[in-house]
N, CA, C and O atoms as CSV, one atom per row, in Angstrom:
chain,resi,resn,atom,element,x,y,z
A,1,UNK,N,N,13.838,-13.023,-11.005
A,1,UNK,CA,C,13.004,-12.782,-9.835
A,1,UNK,C,C,12.323,-14.095,-9.478
A,1,UNK,O,O,11.786,-14.784,-10.345
A,2,UNK,N,N,12.350,-14.438,-8.184
A,2,UNK,CA,C,11.729,-15.662,-7.704
A,2,UNK,C,C,10.213,-15.623,-7.845
A,2,UNK,O,O,9.611,-14.556,-7.962
A,3,UNK,N,N,9.614,-16.800,-7.832
A,3,UNK,CA,C,8.167,-16.900,-7.990
A,3,UNK,C,C,7.428,-16.140,-6.893
A,3,UNK,O,O,6.468,-15.420,-7.167
A,4,UNK,N,N,7.885,-16.305,-5.640
A,4,UNK,CA,C,7.241,-15.612,-4.528
A,4,UNK,C,C,7.313,-14.107,-4.679
A,4,UNK,O,O,6.317,-13.407,-4.500
A,5,UNK,N,N,8.513,-13.605,-5.016
A,5,UNK,CA,C,8.667,-12.164,-5.180
A,5,UNK,C,C,7.796,-11.652,-6.327
A,5,UNK,O,O,7.229,-10.562,-6.249
A,6,UNK,N,N,7.697,-12.449,-7.387
A,6,UNK,CA,C,6.880,-12.048,-8.536
A,6,UNK,C,C,5.407,-11.941,-8.127
A,6,UNK,O,O,4.719,-10.992,-8.503
A,7,UNK,N,N,4.936,-12.915,-7.358
A,7,UNK,CA,C,3.549,-12.906,-6.890
A,7,UNK,C,C,3.290,-11.672,-6.025
A,7,UNK,O,O,2.261,-11.012,-6.173
A,8,UNK,N,N,4.221,-11.362,-5.123
A,8,UNK,CA,C,4.042,-10.204,-4.244
A,8,UNK,C,C,4.090,-8.900,-5.033
A,8,UNK,O,O,3.353,-7.962,-4.729
A,9,UNK,N,N,4.950,-8.835,-6.042
A,9,UNK,CA,C,5.046,-7.640,-6.877
A,9,UNK,C,C,3.753,-7.436,-7.663
A,9,UNK,O,O,3.210,-6.332,-7.697
A,10,UNK,N,N,3.272,-8.487,-8.282
A,10,UNK,CA,C,2.018,-8.399,-9.038
A,10,UNK,C,C,0.858,-8.077,-8.095
A,10,UNK,O,O,-0.023,-7.288,-8.437
A,11,UNK,N,N,0.861,-8.688,-6.911
A,11,UNK,CA,C,-0.185,-8.395,-5.924
A,11,UNK,C,C,-0.182,-6.940,-5.498
A,11,UNK,O,O,-1.242,-6.333,-5.340
A,12,UNK,N,N,1.009,-6.374,-5.309
A,12,UNK,CA,C,1.106,-4.962,-4.914
A,12,UNK,C,C,0.583,-4.061,-6.036
A,12,UNK,O,O,-0.179,-3.129,-5.775
A,13,UNK,N,N,0.980,-4.327,-7.264
A,13,UNK,CA,C,0.506,-3.512,-8.392
A,13,UNK,C,C,-1.012,-3.630,-8.526
A,13,UNK,O,O,-1.720,-2.625,-8.599
A,14,UNK,N,N,-1.496,-4.864,-8.556
A,14,UNK,CA,C,-2.937,-5.091,-8.770
A,14,UNK,C,C,-3.773,-4.454,-7.669
A,14,UNK,O,O,-4.779,-3.804,-7.953
A,15,UNK,N,N,-3.369,-4.634,-6.419
A,15,UNK,CA,C,-4.170,-4.076,-5.327
A,15,UNK,C,C,-4.120,-2.552,-5.313
A,15,UNK,O,O,-5.107,-1.910,-4.954
A,16,UNK,N,N,-2.993,-1.962,-5.697
A,16,UNK,CA,C,-2.893,-0.506,-5.750
A,16,UNK,C,C,-3.778,0.064,-6.860
A,16,UNK,O,O,-4.514,1.026,-6.645
A,17,UNK,N,N,-3.699,-0.537,-8.041
A,17,UNK,CA,C,-4.527,-0.070,-9.163
A,17,UNK,C,C,-6.008,-0.267,-8.834
A,17,UNK,O,O,-6.830,0.617,-9.074
A,18,UNK,N,N,-6.335,-1.427,-8.287
A,18,UNK,CA,C,-7.722,-1.714,-7.925
A,18,UNK,C,C,-8.212,-0.743,-6.858
A,18,UNK,O,O,-9.352,-0.284,-6.917
A,19,UNK,N,N,-7.365,-0.427,-5.886
A,19,UNK,CA,C,-7.746,0.512,-4.833
A,19,UNK,C,C,-8.030,1.893,-5.414
A,19,UNK,O,O,-8.999,2.538,-5.012
A,20,UNK,N,N,-7.219,2.351,-6.336
A,20,UNK,CA,C,-7.448,3.659,-6.964
A,20,UNK,C,C,-8.816,3.665,-7.647
A,20,UNK,O,O,-9.614,4.580,-7.445
A,21,UNK,N,N,-9.077,2.648,-8.448
A,21,UNK,CA,C,-10.379,2.553,-9.114
A,21,UNK,C,C,-11.528,2.426,-8.131
A,21,UNK,O,O,-12.589,3.018,-8.326
A,22,UNK,N,N,-11.316,1.654,-7.074
A,22,UNK,CA,C,-12.334,1.434,-6.035
A,22,UNK,C,C,-12.722,2.754,-5.378
A,22,UNK,O,O,-13.905,3.042,-5.202
A,23,UNK,N,N,-11.714,3.560,-5.014
A,23,UNK,CA,C,-11.981,4.827,-4.338
A,23,UNK,C,C,-12.722,5.803,-5.243
A,23,UNK,O,O,-13.638,6.497,-4.802
A,24,UNK,N,N,-12.324,5.851,-6.503
A,24,UNK,CA,C,-13.003,6.743,-7.452
A,24,UNK,C,C,-14.448,6.296,-7.649
A,24,UNK,O,O,-15.366,7.115,-7.618
A,25,UNK,N,N,-14.647,4.998,-7.852
A,25,UNK,CA,C,-16.011,4.485,-8.047
A,25,UNK,C,C,-16.871,4.743,-6.811
A,25,UNK,O,O,-18.033,5.131,-6.924
A,26,UNK,N,N,-16.292,4.525,-5.637
A,26,UNK,CA,C,-17.016,4.716,-4.383
A,26,UNK,C,C,-17.534,6.141,-4.259
A,26,UNK,O,O,-18.723,6.356,-4.020
A,27,UNK,N,N,-16.650,7.104,-4.419
A,27,UNK,CA,C,-17.005,8.494,-4.151
A,27,UNK,C,C,-17.693,9.187,-5.326
A,27,UNK,O,O,-18.356,10.207,-5.136
A,28,UNK,N,N,-17.546,8.652,-6.529
A,28,UNK,CA,C,-18.157,9.298,-7.687
A,28,UNK,C,C,-19.486,8.653,-8.082
A,28,UNK,O,O,-20.381,9.333,-8.585
A,29,UNK,N,N,-19.620,7.334,-7.853
A,29,UNK,CA,C,-20.803,6.648,-8.373
A,29,UNK,C,C,-21.565,5.805,-7.349
A,29,UNK,O,O,-22.782,5.942,-7.222
A,30,UNK,N,N,-20.877,4.953,-6.633
A,30,UNK,CA,C,-21.545,3.949,-5.797
A,30,UNK,C,C,-22.222,4.565,-4.584
A,30,UNK,O,O,-23.421,4.373,-4.382
A,31,UNK,N,N,-21.473,5.301,-3.778
A,31,UNK,CA,C,-22.029,5.850,-2.531
A,31,UNK,C,C,-21.344,7.156,-2.153
A,31,UNK,O,O,-20.669,7.221,-1.125
A,32,UNK,N,N,-21.507,8.204,-2.973
A,32,UNK,CA,C,-20.888,9.485,-2.602
A,32,UNK,C,C,-21.493,10.023,-1.303
A,32,UNK,O,O,-22.666,9.785,-1.012
A,33,UNK,N,N,-20.695,10.739,-0.536
A,33,UNK,CA,C,-21.198,11.295,0.729
A,33,UNK,C,C,-22.378,12.229,0.497
A,33,UNK,O,O,-23.332,12.243,1.275
A,34,UNK,N,N,-22.305,13.009,-0.580
A,34,UNK,CA,C,-23.422,13.881,-0.953
A,34,UNK,C,C,-23.780,13.567,-2.399
A,34,UNK,O,O,-22.889,13.480,-3.244
A,35,UNK,N,N,-25.062,13.394,-2.704
A,35,UNK,CA,C,-25.468,13.074,-4.073
A,35,UNK,C,C,-24.926,14.096,-5.077
A,35,UNK,O,O,-25.016,15.305,-4.863
A,36,UNK,N,N,-24.368,13.591,-6.163
A,36,UNK,CA,C,-23.835,14.459,-7.207
A,36,UNK,C,C,-22.442,14.986,-6.927
A,36,UNK,O,O,-21.863,15.671,-7.771
A,37,UNK,N,N,-21.894,14.685,-5.770
A,37,UNK,CA,C,-20.563,15.182,-5.416
A,37,UNK,C,C,-19.520,14.120,-5.737
A,37,UNK,O,O,-19.599,12.996,-5.241
A,38,UNK,N,N,-18.561,14.471,-6.551
A,38,UNK,CA,C,-17.490,13.549,-6.916
A,38,UNK,C,C,-16.140,14.018,-6.391
A,38,UNK,O,O,-15.129,13.341,-6.579
A,39,UNK,N,N,-16.120,15.172,-5.735
A,39,UNK,CA,C,-14.852,15.765,-5.302
A,39,UNK,C,C,-14.060,14.865,-4.359
A,39,UNK,O,O,-12.829,14.866,-4.400
A,40,UNK,N,N,-14.738,14.101,-3.516
A,40,UNK,CA,C,-14.023,13.234,-2.588
A,40,UNK,C,C,-13.276,12.112,-3.316
A,40,UNK,O,O,-12.384,11.483,-2.746
A,41,UNK,N,N,-13.645,11.866,-4.573
A,41,UNK,CA,C,-12.930,10.864,-5.375
A,41,UNK,C,C,-11.471,11.273,-5.594
A,41,UNK,O,O,-10.628,10.435,-5.914
A,42,UNK,N,N,-11.181,12.558,-5.422
A,42,UNK,CA,C,-9.805,13.040,-5.583
A,42,UNK,C,C,-8.869,12.486,-4.515
A,42,UNK,O,O,-7.650,12.608,-4.632
A,43,UNK,N,N,-9.438,11.875,-3.470
A,43,UNK,CA,C,-8.583,11.281,-2.436
A,43,UNK,C,C,-7.730,10.150,-3.002
A,43,UNK,O,O,-6.765,9.731,-2.363
A,44,UNK,N,N,-8.066,9.657,-4.171
A,44,UNK,CA,C,-7.284,8.600,-4.808
A,44,UNK,C,C,-6.002,9.142,-5.462
A,44,UNK,O,O,-5.080,8.376,-5.743
A,45,UNK,N,N,-5.942,10.439,-5.700
A,45,UNK,CA,C,-4.783,11.019,-6.388
A,45,UNK,C,C,-3.430,10.730,-5.731
A,45,UNK,O,O,-2.482,10.408,-6.447
A,46,UNK,N,N,-3.294,10.829,-4.407
A,46,UNK,CA,C,-1.986,10.531,-3.814
A,46,UNK,C,C,-1.495,9.110,-4.105
A,46,UNK,O,O,-0.292,8.852,-4.062
A,47,UNK,N,N,-2.409,8.196,-4.396
A,47,UNK,CA,C,-2.000,6.820,-4.694
A,47,UNK,C,C,-1.377,6.688,-6.085
A,47,UNK,O,O,-0.736,5.684,-6.396
A,48,UNK,N,N,-1.573,7.709,-6.912
A,48,UNK,CA,C,-0.931,7.690,-8.230
A,48,UNK,C,C,0.574,7.962,-8.124
A,48,UNK,O,O,1.350,7.546,-8.984
A,49,UNK,N,N,0.978,8.669,-7.052
A,49,UNK,CA,C,2.400,9.014,-6.877
A,49,UNK,C,C,3.306,7.779,-6.809
A,49,UNK,O,O,4.329,7.754,-7.494
A,50,UNK,N,N,2.980,6.766,-6.022
A,50,UNK,CA,C,3.877,5.610,-5.957
A,50,UNK,C,C,3.667,4.587,-7.073
A,50,UNK,O,O,4.462,3.654,-7.194
A,51,UNK,N,N,2.632,4.732,-7.884
A,51,UNK,CA,C,2.293,3.690,-8.852
A,51,UNK,C,C,3.452,3.350,-9.786
A,51,UNK,O,O,3.766,2.174,-9.973
A,52,UNK,N,N,4.085,4.349,-10.368
A,52,UNK,CA,C,5.194,4.099,-11.297
A,52,UNK,C,C,6.352,3.374,-10.592
A,52,UNK,O,O,6.915,2.423,-11.133
A,53,UNK,N,N,6.698,3.827,-9.394
A,53,UNK,CA,C,7.784,3.191,-8.648
A,53,UNK,C,C,7.458,1.763,-8.258
A,53,UNK,O,O,8.337,0.900,-8.266
A,54,UNK,N,N,6.207,1.505,-7.918
A,54,UNK,CA,C,5.799,0.139,-7.570
A,54,UNK,C,C,5.917,-0.752,-8.797
A,54,UNK,O,O,6.413,-1.875,-8.710
A,55,UNK,N,N,5.461,-0.253,-9.937
A,55,UNK,CA,C,5.564,-1.029,-11.173
A,55,UNK,C,C,7.025,-1.326,-11.501
A,55,UNK,O,O,7.350,-2.427,-11.946
A,56,UNK,N,N,7.905,-0.354,-11.283
A,56,UNK,CA,C,9.335,-0.520,-11.592
A,56,UNK,C,C,10.115,-1.226,-10.488
A,56,UNK,O,O,11.335,-1.356,-10.588
A,57,UNK,N,N,9.443,-1.681,-9.444
A,57,UNK,CA,C,10.059,-2.402,-8.318
A,57,UNK,C,C,11.039,-1.536,-7.532
A,57,UNK,O,O,12.038,-2.040,-7.018
A,58,UNK,N,N,10.766,-0.257,-7.438
A,58,UNK,CA,C,11.640,0.634,-6.685
A,58,UNK,C,C,11.447,0.371,-5.194
A,58,UNK,O,O,10.358,0.568,-4.655
A,59,UNK,N,N,12.510,-0.073,-4.538
A,59,UNK,CA,C,12.409,-0.469,-3.132
A,59,UNK,C,C,12.011,0.691,-2.226
A,59,UNK,O,O,11.195,0.530,-1.319
A,60,UNK,N,N,12.588,1.851,-2.476
A,60,UNK,CA,C,12.272,3.021,-1.657
A,60,UNK,C,C,10.787,3.379,-1.780
A,60,UNK,O,O,10.134,3.681,-0.781
A,61,UNK,N,N,10.262,3.346,-2.998
A,61,UNK,CA,C,8.845,3.656,-3.212
A,61,UNK,C,C,7.960,2.640,-2.504
A,61,UNK,O,O,6.961,3.010,-1.886
A,62,UNK,N,N,8.316,1.371,-2.589
A,62,UNK,CA,C,7.540,0.345,-1.898
A,62,UNK,C,C,7.561,0.568,-0.388
A,62,UNK,O,O,6.564,0.320,0.289
A,63,UNK,N,N,8.690,1.035,0.141
A,63,UNK,CA,C,8.786,1.283,1.574
A,63,UNK,C,C,7.876,2.435,2.006
A,63,UNK,O,O,7.060,2.275,2.913
A,64,UNK,N,N,8.017,3.595,1.358
A,64,UNK,CA,C,7.227,4.739,1.820
A,64,UNK,C,C,5.756,4.585,1.483
A,64,UNK,O,O,4.900,5.071,2.222
A,65,UNK,N,N,5.447,3.915,0.377
A,65,UNK,CA,C,4.032,3.749,0.042
A,65,UNK,C,C,3.329,2.787,1.000
A,65,UNK,O,O,2.116,2.872,1.190
A,66,UNK,N,N,4.090,1.876,1.601
A,66,UNK,CA,C,3.474,0.978,2.586
A,66,UNK,C,C,3.092,1.740,3.860
A,66,UNK,O,O,2.251,1.278,4.631
A,67,UNK,N,N,3.701,2.892,4.075
A,67,UNK,CA,C,3.304,3.756,5.191
A,67,UNK,C,C,2.145,4.670,4.763
A,67,UNK,O,O,1.202,4.872,5.528
A,68,UNK,N,N,2.217,5.217,3.554
A,68,UNK,CA,C,1.145,6.073,3.031
A,68,UNK,C,C,-0.190,5.331,3.012
A,68,UNK,O,O,-1.228,5.905,3.340
A,69,UNK,N,N,-0.159,4.079,2.635
A,69,UNK,CA,C,-1.383,3.301,2.466
A,69,UNK,C,C,-2.138,3.137,3.785
A,69,UNK,O,O,-3.344,2.891,3.789
A,70,UNK,N,N,-1.431,3.274,4.893
A,70,UNK,CA,C,-2.087,3.125,6.197
A,70,UNK,C,C,-3.106,4.239,6.473
A,70,UNK,O,O,-4.030,4.053,7.265
A,71,UNK,N,N,-2.939,5.385,5.825
A,71,UNK,CA,C,-3.940,6.457,5.929
A,71,UNK,C,C,-5.269,5.962,5.377
A,71,UNK,O,O,-6.328,6.234,5.944
A,72,UNK,N,N,-5.206,5.239,4.276
A,72,UNK,CA,C,-6.420,4.713,3.651
A,72,UNK,C,C,-7.014,3.582,4.496
A,72,UNK,O,O,-8.230,3.393,4.522
A,73,UNK,N,N,-6.163,2.847,5.173
A,73,UNK,CA,C,-6.649,1.812,6.086
A,73,UNK,C,C,-7.460,2.462,7.211
A,73,UNK,O,O,-8.555,2.011,7.548
A,74,UNK,N,N,-6.902,3.524,7.780
A,74,UNK,CA,C,-7.587,4.233,8.865
A,74,UNK,C,C,-8.916,4.810,8.379
A,74,UNK,O,O,-9.925,4.730,9.080
A,75,UNK,N,N,-8.914,5.389,7.183
A,75,UNK,CA,C,-10.161,5.937,6.644
A,75,UNK,C,C,-11.195,4.830,6.465
A,75,UNK,O,O,-12.370,5.021,6.778
A,76,UNK,N,N,-10.767,3.684,5.966
A,76,UNK,CA,C,-11.678,2.559,5.766
A,76,UNK,C,C,-12.290,2.090,7.077
A,76,UNK,O,O,-13.487,1.808,7.145
A,77,UNK,N,N,-11.475,2.009,8.109
A,77,UNK,CA,C,-11.980,1.599,9.427
A,77,UNK,C,C,-13.027,2.586,9.935
A,77,UNK,O,O,-14.100,2.189,10.386
A,78,UNK,N,N,-12.705,3.871,9.857
A,78,UNK,CA,C,-13.621,4.903,10.358
A,78,UNK,C,C,-14.920,4.880,9.571
A,78,UNK,O,O,-16.001,4.940,10.156
A,79,UNK,N,N,-14.824,4.794,8.264
A,79,UNK,CA,C,-16.051,4.849,7.445
A,79,UNK,C,C,-16.852,3.560,7.530
A,79,UNK,O,O,-18.078,3.601,7.431
A,80,UNK,N,N,-16.199,2.419,7.711
A,80,UNK,CA,C,-16.934,1.163,7.885
A,80,UNK,C,C,-17.725,1.214,9.185
A,80,UNK,O,O,-18.801,0.625,9.289
A,81,UNK,N,N,-17.197,1.908,10.157
A,81,UNK,CA,C,-17.832,2.007,11.478
A,81,UNK,C,C,-18.917,3.091,11.486
A,81,UNK,O,O,-19.975,2.900,12.087
A,82,UNK,N,N,-18.665,4.215,10.830
A,82,UNK,CA,C,-19.497,5.395,11.043
A,82,UNK,C,C,-20.460,5.754,9.910
A,82,UNK,O,O,-21.461,6.425,10.161
A,83,UNK,N,N,-20.197,5.336,8.692
A,83,UNK,CA,C,-21.077,5.746,7.588
A,83,UNK,C,C,-22.485,5.191,7.773
A,83,UNK,O,O,-22.668,4.070,8.247
A,84,UNK,N,N,-23.464,5.983,7.396
A,84,UNK,CA,C,-24.866,5.587,7.526
A,84,UNK,C,C,-25.302,4.641,6.405
A,84,UNK,O,O,-26.097,3.729,6.632
A,85,UNK,N,N,-24.789,4.856,5.220
A,85,UNK,CA,C,-25.182,4.078,4.047
A,85,UNK,C,C,-24.539,2.688,4.073
A,85,UNK,O,O,-23.335,2.557,4.292
A,86,UNK,N,N,-25.339,1.673,3.851
A,86,UNK,CA,C,-24.809,0.304,3.806
A,86,UNK,C,C,-23.843,0.144,2.630
A,86,UNK,O,O,-22.828,-0.544,2.747
A,87,UNK,N,N,-24.156,0.774,1.506
A,87,UNK,CA,C,-23.269,0.690,0.339
A,87,UNK,C,C,-21.909,1.300,0.665
A,87,UNK,O,O,-20.872,0.756,0.284
A,88,UNK,N,N,-21.915,2.411,1.360
A,88,UNK,CA,C,-20.669,3.067,1.730
A,88,UNK,C,C,-19.869,2.211,2.721
A,88,UNK,O,O,-18.645,2.124,2.625
A,89,UNK,N,N,-20.564,1.587,3.662
A,89,UNK,CA,C,-19.866,0.699,4.610
A,89,UNK,C,C,-19.235,-0.487,3.878
A,89,UNK,O,O,-18.123,-0.900,4.205
A,90,UNK,N,N,-19.941,-1.029,2.897
A,90,UNK,CA,C,-19.380,-2.141,2.116
A,90,UNK,C,C,-18.161,-1.690,1.299
A,90,UNK,O,O,-17.182,-2.426,1.178
A,91,UNK,N,N,-18.229,-0.499,0.751
A,91,UNK,CA,C,-17.078,0.041,0.016
A,91,UNK,C,C,-15.895,0.264,0.962
A,91,UNK,O,O,-14.743,0.048,0.584
A,92,UNK,N,N,-16.181,0.693,2.182
A,92,UNK,CA,C,-15.114,0.891,3.172
A,92,UNK,C,C,-14.457,-0.434,3.521
A,92,UNK,O,O,-13.236,-0.502,3.669
A,93,UNK,N,N,-15.251,-1.482,3.651
A,93,UNK,CA,C,-14.683,-2.809,3.933
A,93,UNK,C,C,-13.819,-3.276,2.759
A,93,UNK,O,O,-12.772,-3.893,2.957
A,94,UNK,N,N,-14.264,-2.977,1.540
A,94,UNK,CA,C,-13.443,-3.287,0.362
A,94,UNK,C,C,-12.134,-2.518,0.370
A,94,UNK,O,O,-11.088,-3.057,0.006
A,95,UNK,N,N,-12.190,-1.254,0.785
A,95,UNK,CA,C,-10.977,-0.436,0.891
A,95,UNK,C,C,-10.008,-1.067,1.896
A,95,UNK,O,O,-8.811,-1.174,1.626
A,96,UNK,N,N,-10.523,-1.479,3.040
A,96,UNK,CA,C,-9.690,-2.123,4.063
A,96,UNK,C,C,-9.022,-3.371,3.496
A,96,UNK,O,O,-7.832,-3.597,3.717
A,97,UNK,N,N,-9.778,-4.173,2.772
A,97,UNK,CA,C,-9.235,-5.412,2.199
A,97,UNK,C,C,-8.136,-5.117,1.176
A,97,UNK,O,O,-7.083,-5.755,1.195
A,98,UNK,N,N,-8.375,-4.163,0.292
A,98,UNK,CA,C,-7.377,-3.831,-0.732
A,98,UNK,C,C,-6.115,-3.242,-0.119
A,98,UNK,O,O,-5.005,-3.566,-0.542
A,99,UNK,N,N,-6.283,-2.385,0.868
A,99,UNK,CA,C,-5.130,-1.806,1.560
A,99,UNK,C,C,-4.320,-2.916,2.235
A,99,UNK,O,O,-3.091,-2.919,2.170
A,100,UNK,N,N,-5.004,-3.844,2.874
A,100,UNK,CA,C,-4.328,-4.950,3.557
A,100,UNK,C,C,-3.531,-5.800,2.574
A,100,UNK,O,O,-2.397,-6.183,2.858
A,101,UNK,N,N,-4.119,-6.093,1.427
A,101,UNK,CA,C,-3.410,-6.874,0.398
A,101,UNK,C,C,-2.167,-6.119,-0.048
A,101,UNK,O,O,-1.084,-6.698,-0.129
A,102,UNK,N,N,-2.316,-4.815,-0.342
A,102,UNK,CA,C,-1.164,-4.038,-0.786
A,102,UNK,C,C,-0.067,-4.026,0.280
A,102,UNK,O,O,1.103,-4.263,-0.020
A,103,UNK,N,N,-0.447,-3.754,1.493
A,103,UNK,CA,C,0.519,-3.630,2.589
A,103,UNK,C,C,1.345,-4.913,2.730
A,103,UNK,O,O,2.574,-4.863,2.785
A,104,UNK,N,N,0.670,-6.045,2.787
A,104,UNK,CA,C,1.398,-7.299,2.977
A,104,UNK,C,C,2.193,-7.703,1.740
A,104,UNK,O,O,3.284,-8.258,1.869
A,105,UNK,N,N,1.672,-7.437,0.549
A,105,UNK,CA,C,2.442,-7.730,-0.665
A,105,UNK,C,C,3.713,-6.888,-0.709
A,105,UNK,O,O,4.784,-7.394,-1.045
A,106,UNK,N,N,3.596,-5.604,-0.370
A,106,UNK,CA,C,4.777,-4.731,-0.378
A,106,UNK,C,C,5.803,-5.206,0.650
A,106,UNK,O,O,6.990,-5.308,0.342
A,107,UNK,N,N,5.351,-5.494,1.862
A,107,UNK,CA,C,6.287,-5.932,2.908
A,107,UNK,C,C,6.933,-7.275,2.571
A,107,UNK,O,O,8.131,-7.460,2.785
A,108,UNK,N,N,6.159,-8.193,2.055
A,108,UNK,CA,C,6.723,-9.502,1.723
A,108,UNK,C,C,7.649,-9.423,0.521
A,108,UNK,O,O,8.593,-10.207,0.424
A,109,UNK,N,N,7.402,-8.496,-0.396
A,109,UNK,CA,C,8.317,-8.278,-1.511
A,109,UNK,C,C,9.641,-7.704,-0.994
A,109,UNK,O,O,10.710,-8.088,-1.470
A,110,UNK,N,N,9.573,-6.798,-0.033
A,110,UNK,CA,C,10.765,-6.126,0.498
A,110,UNK,C,C,11.573,-6.993,1.458
A,110,UNK,O,O,12.760,-6.735,1.660
A,111,UNK,N,N,10.972,-7.991,2.041
A,111,UNK,CA,C,11.604,-8.783,3.097
A,111,UNK,C,C,12.986,-9.344,2.733
A,111,UNK,O,O,13.918,-9.187,3.522
A,112,UNK,N,N,13.155,-9.988,1.576
A,112,UNK,CA,C,14.495,-10.513,1.258
A,112,UNK,C,C,15.553,-9.414,1.127
A,112,UNK,O,O,16.715,-9.631,1.471
A,113,UNK,N,N,15.162,-8.245,0.636
A,113,UNK,CA,C,16.105,-7.138,0.500
A,113,UNK,C,C,16.539,-6.628,1.873
A,113,UNK,O,O,17.705,-6.291,2.083
A,114,UNK,N,N,15.593,-6.576,2.795
A,114,UNK,CA,C,15.911,-6.131,4.144
A,114,UNK,C,C,16.882,-7.107,4.808
A,114,UNK,O,O,17.846,-6.690,5.450
A,115,UNK,N,N,16.624,-8.407,4.650
A,115,UNK,CA,C,17.514,-9.412,5.247
A,115,UNK,C,C,18.916,-9.317,4.663
A,115,UNK,O,O,19.903,-9.432,5.389
A,116,UNK,N,N,19.007,-9.109,3.361
A,116,UNK,CA,C,20.312,-8.984,2.712
A,116,UNK,C,C,21.034,-7.725,3.203
A,116,UNK,O,O,22.241,-7.765,3.442
A,117,UNK,N,N,20.324,-6.625,3.355
A,117,UNK,CA,C,20.931,-5.387,3.851
A,117,UNK,C,C,21.449,-5.577,5.273
A,117,UNK,O,O,22.525,-5.084,5.613
A,118,UNK,N,N,20.690,-6.286,6.103
A,118,UNK,CA,C,21.135,-6.550,7.468
A,118,UNK,C,C,22.388,-7.423,7.469
A,118,UNK,O,O,23.306,-7.191,8.255
A,119,UNK,N,N,22.429,-8.415,6.599
A,119,UNK,CA,C,23.597,-9.293,6.509
A,119,UNK,C,C,24.831,-8.503,6.074
A,119,UNK,O,O,25.911,-8.665,6.644
A,120,UNK,N,N,24.669,-7.656,5.070
A,120,UNK,CA,C,25.794,-6.852,4.588
A,120,UNK,C,C,26.275,-5.867,5.655
A,120,UNK,O,O,27.478,-5.651,5.805
A,121,UNK,N,N,25.337,-5.269,6.395
A,121,UNK,CA,C,25.726,-4.336,7.465
A,121,UNK,C,C,26.508,-5.059,8.546
A,121,UNK,O,O,27.509,-4.542,9.042
A,122,UNK,N,N,26.060,-6.246,8.911
A,122,UNK,CA,C,26.764,-7.019,9.935
A,122,UNK,C,C,28.159,-7.394,9.436
A,122,UNK,O,O,29.132,-7.323,10.187
A,123,UNK,N,N,28.250,-7.787,8.187
A,123,UNK,CA,C,29.538,-8.142,7.587
A,123,UNK,C,C,30.495,-6.955,7.614
A,123,UNK,O,O,31.673,-7.107,7.939
A,124,UNK,N,N,29.990,-5.788,7.277
A,124,UNK,CA,C,30.808,-4.581,7.282
A,124,UNK,C,C,31.273,-4.234,8.691
A,124,UNK,O,O,32.434,-3.885,8.903
A,125,UNK,N,N,30.358,-4.332,9.651
A,125,UNK,CA,C,30.725,-4.042,11.037
A,125,UNK,C,C,31.777,-5.027,11.539
A,125,UNK,O,O,32.676,-4.646,12.288
A,126,UNK,N,N,31.668,-6.281,11.134
A,126,UNK,CA,C,32.650,-7.282,11.538
A,126,UNK,C,C,34.031,-6.964,10.960
A,126,UNK,O,O,35.052,-7.195,11.606
A,127,UNK,N,N,34.049,-6.430,9.733
A,127,UNK,CA,C,35.322,-6.095,9.073
A,127,UNK,C,C,36.038,-4.933,9.768
A,127,UNK,O,O,37.263,-4.927,9.893
A,128,UNK,N,N,35.253,-3.954,10.215
A,128,UNK,CA,C,35.871,-2.798,10.847
A,128,UNK,C,C,35.963,-2.971,12.355
A,128,UNK,O,O,36.408,-2.067,13.063
A,129,UNK,N,N,35.549,-4.114,12.839
A,129,UNK,CA,C,35.650,-4.489,14.246
A,129,UNK,C,C,34.973,-3.496,15.183
A,129,UNK,O,O,35.497,-3.146,16.240
A,130,UNK,N,N,33.796,-3.055,14.761
A,130,UNK,CA,C,32.983,-2.183,15.610
A,130,UNK,C,C,32.077,-3.089,16.430
A,130,UNK,O,O,31.383,-3.933,15.864
A,131,UNK,N,N,32.067,-2.935,17.746
A,131,UNK,CA,C,31.178,-3.788,18.541
A,131,UNK,C,C,29.717,-3.494,18.206
A,131,UNK,O,O,29.319,-2.335,18.086
A,132,UNK,N,N,28.947,-4.527,18.061
A,132,UNK,CA,C,27.512,-4.381,17.779
A,132,UNK,C,C,26.746,-5.454,18.534
A,132,UNK,O,O,27.308,-6.466,18.953
A,133,UNK,N,N,25.440,-5.210,18.700
A,133,UNK,CA,C,24.634,-6.118,19.504
A,133,UNK,C,C,23.686,-6.940,18.753
A,133,UNK,O,O,22.959,-7.740,19.344
């Protein structure tokens, strides 16, 4: 694995794990929406689904998780804008930053594979003489 791909892979793992911990800490300890309520911390659970695949460099998992993560980006934007608590707004900004790191690390890790797939598809189309644009 090339140095760049390794950096992006490690960045994707680190930002995903950090985001899971960040969300749990935010909703359970730092700035829960209601004092004593930790239930919203469960919003981190869906991020556990792609974790194993991301660690194993599964391309399909990296693809779909880069779409799933955008839900958390949207939540971060809304809460950074609307939450009353300054601590909660700061946690939302942290969520936005971690999501952004994950998203770009995943896409940059996948980029060479996408280019290779496009090259192979073009090669195949050229062999069967199917017109393409």
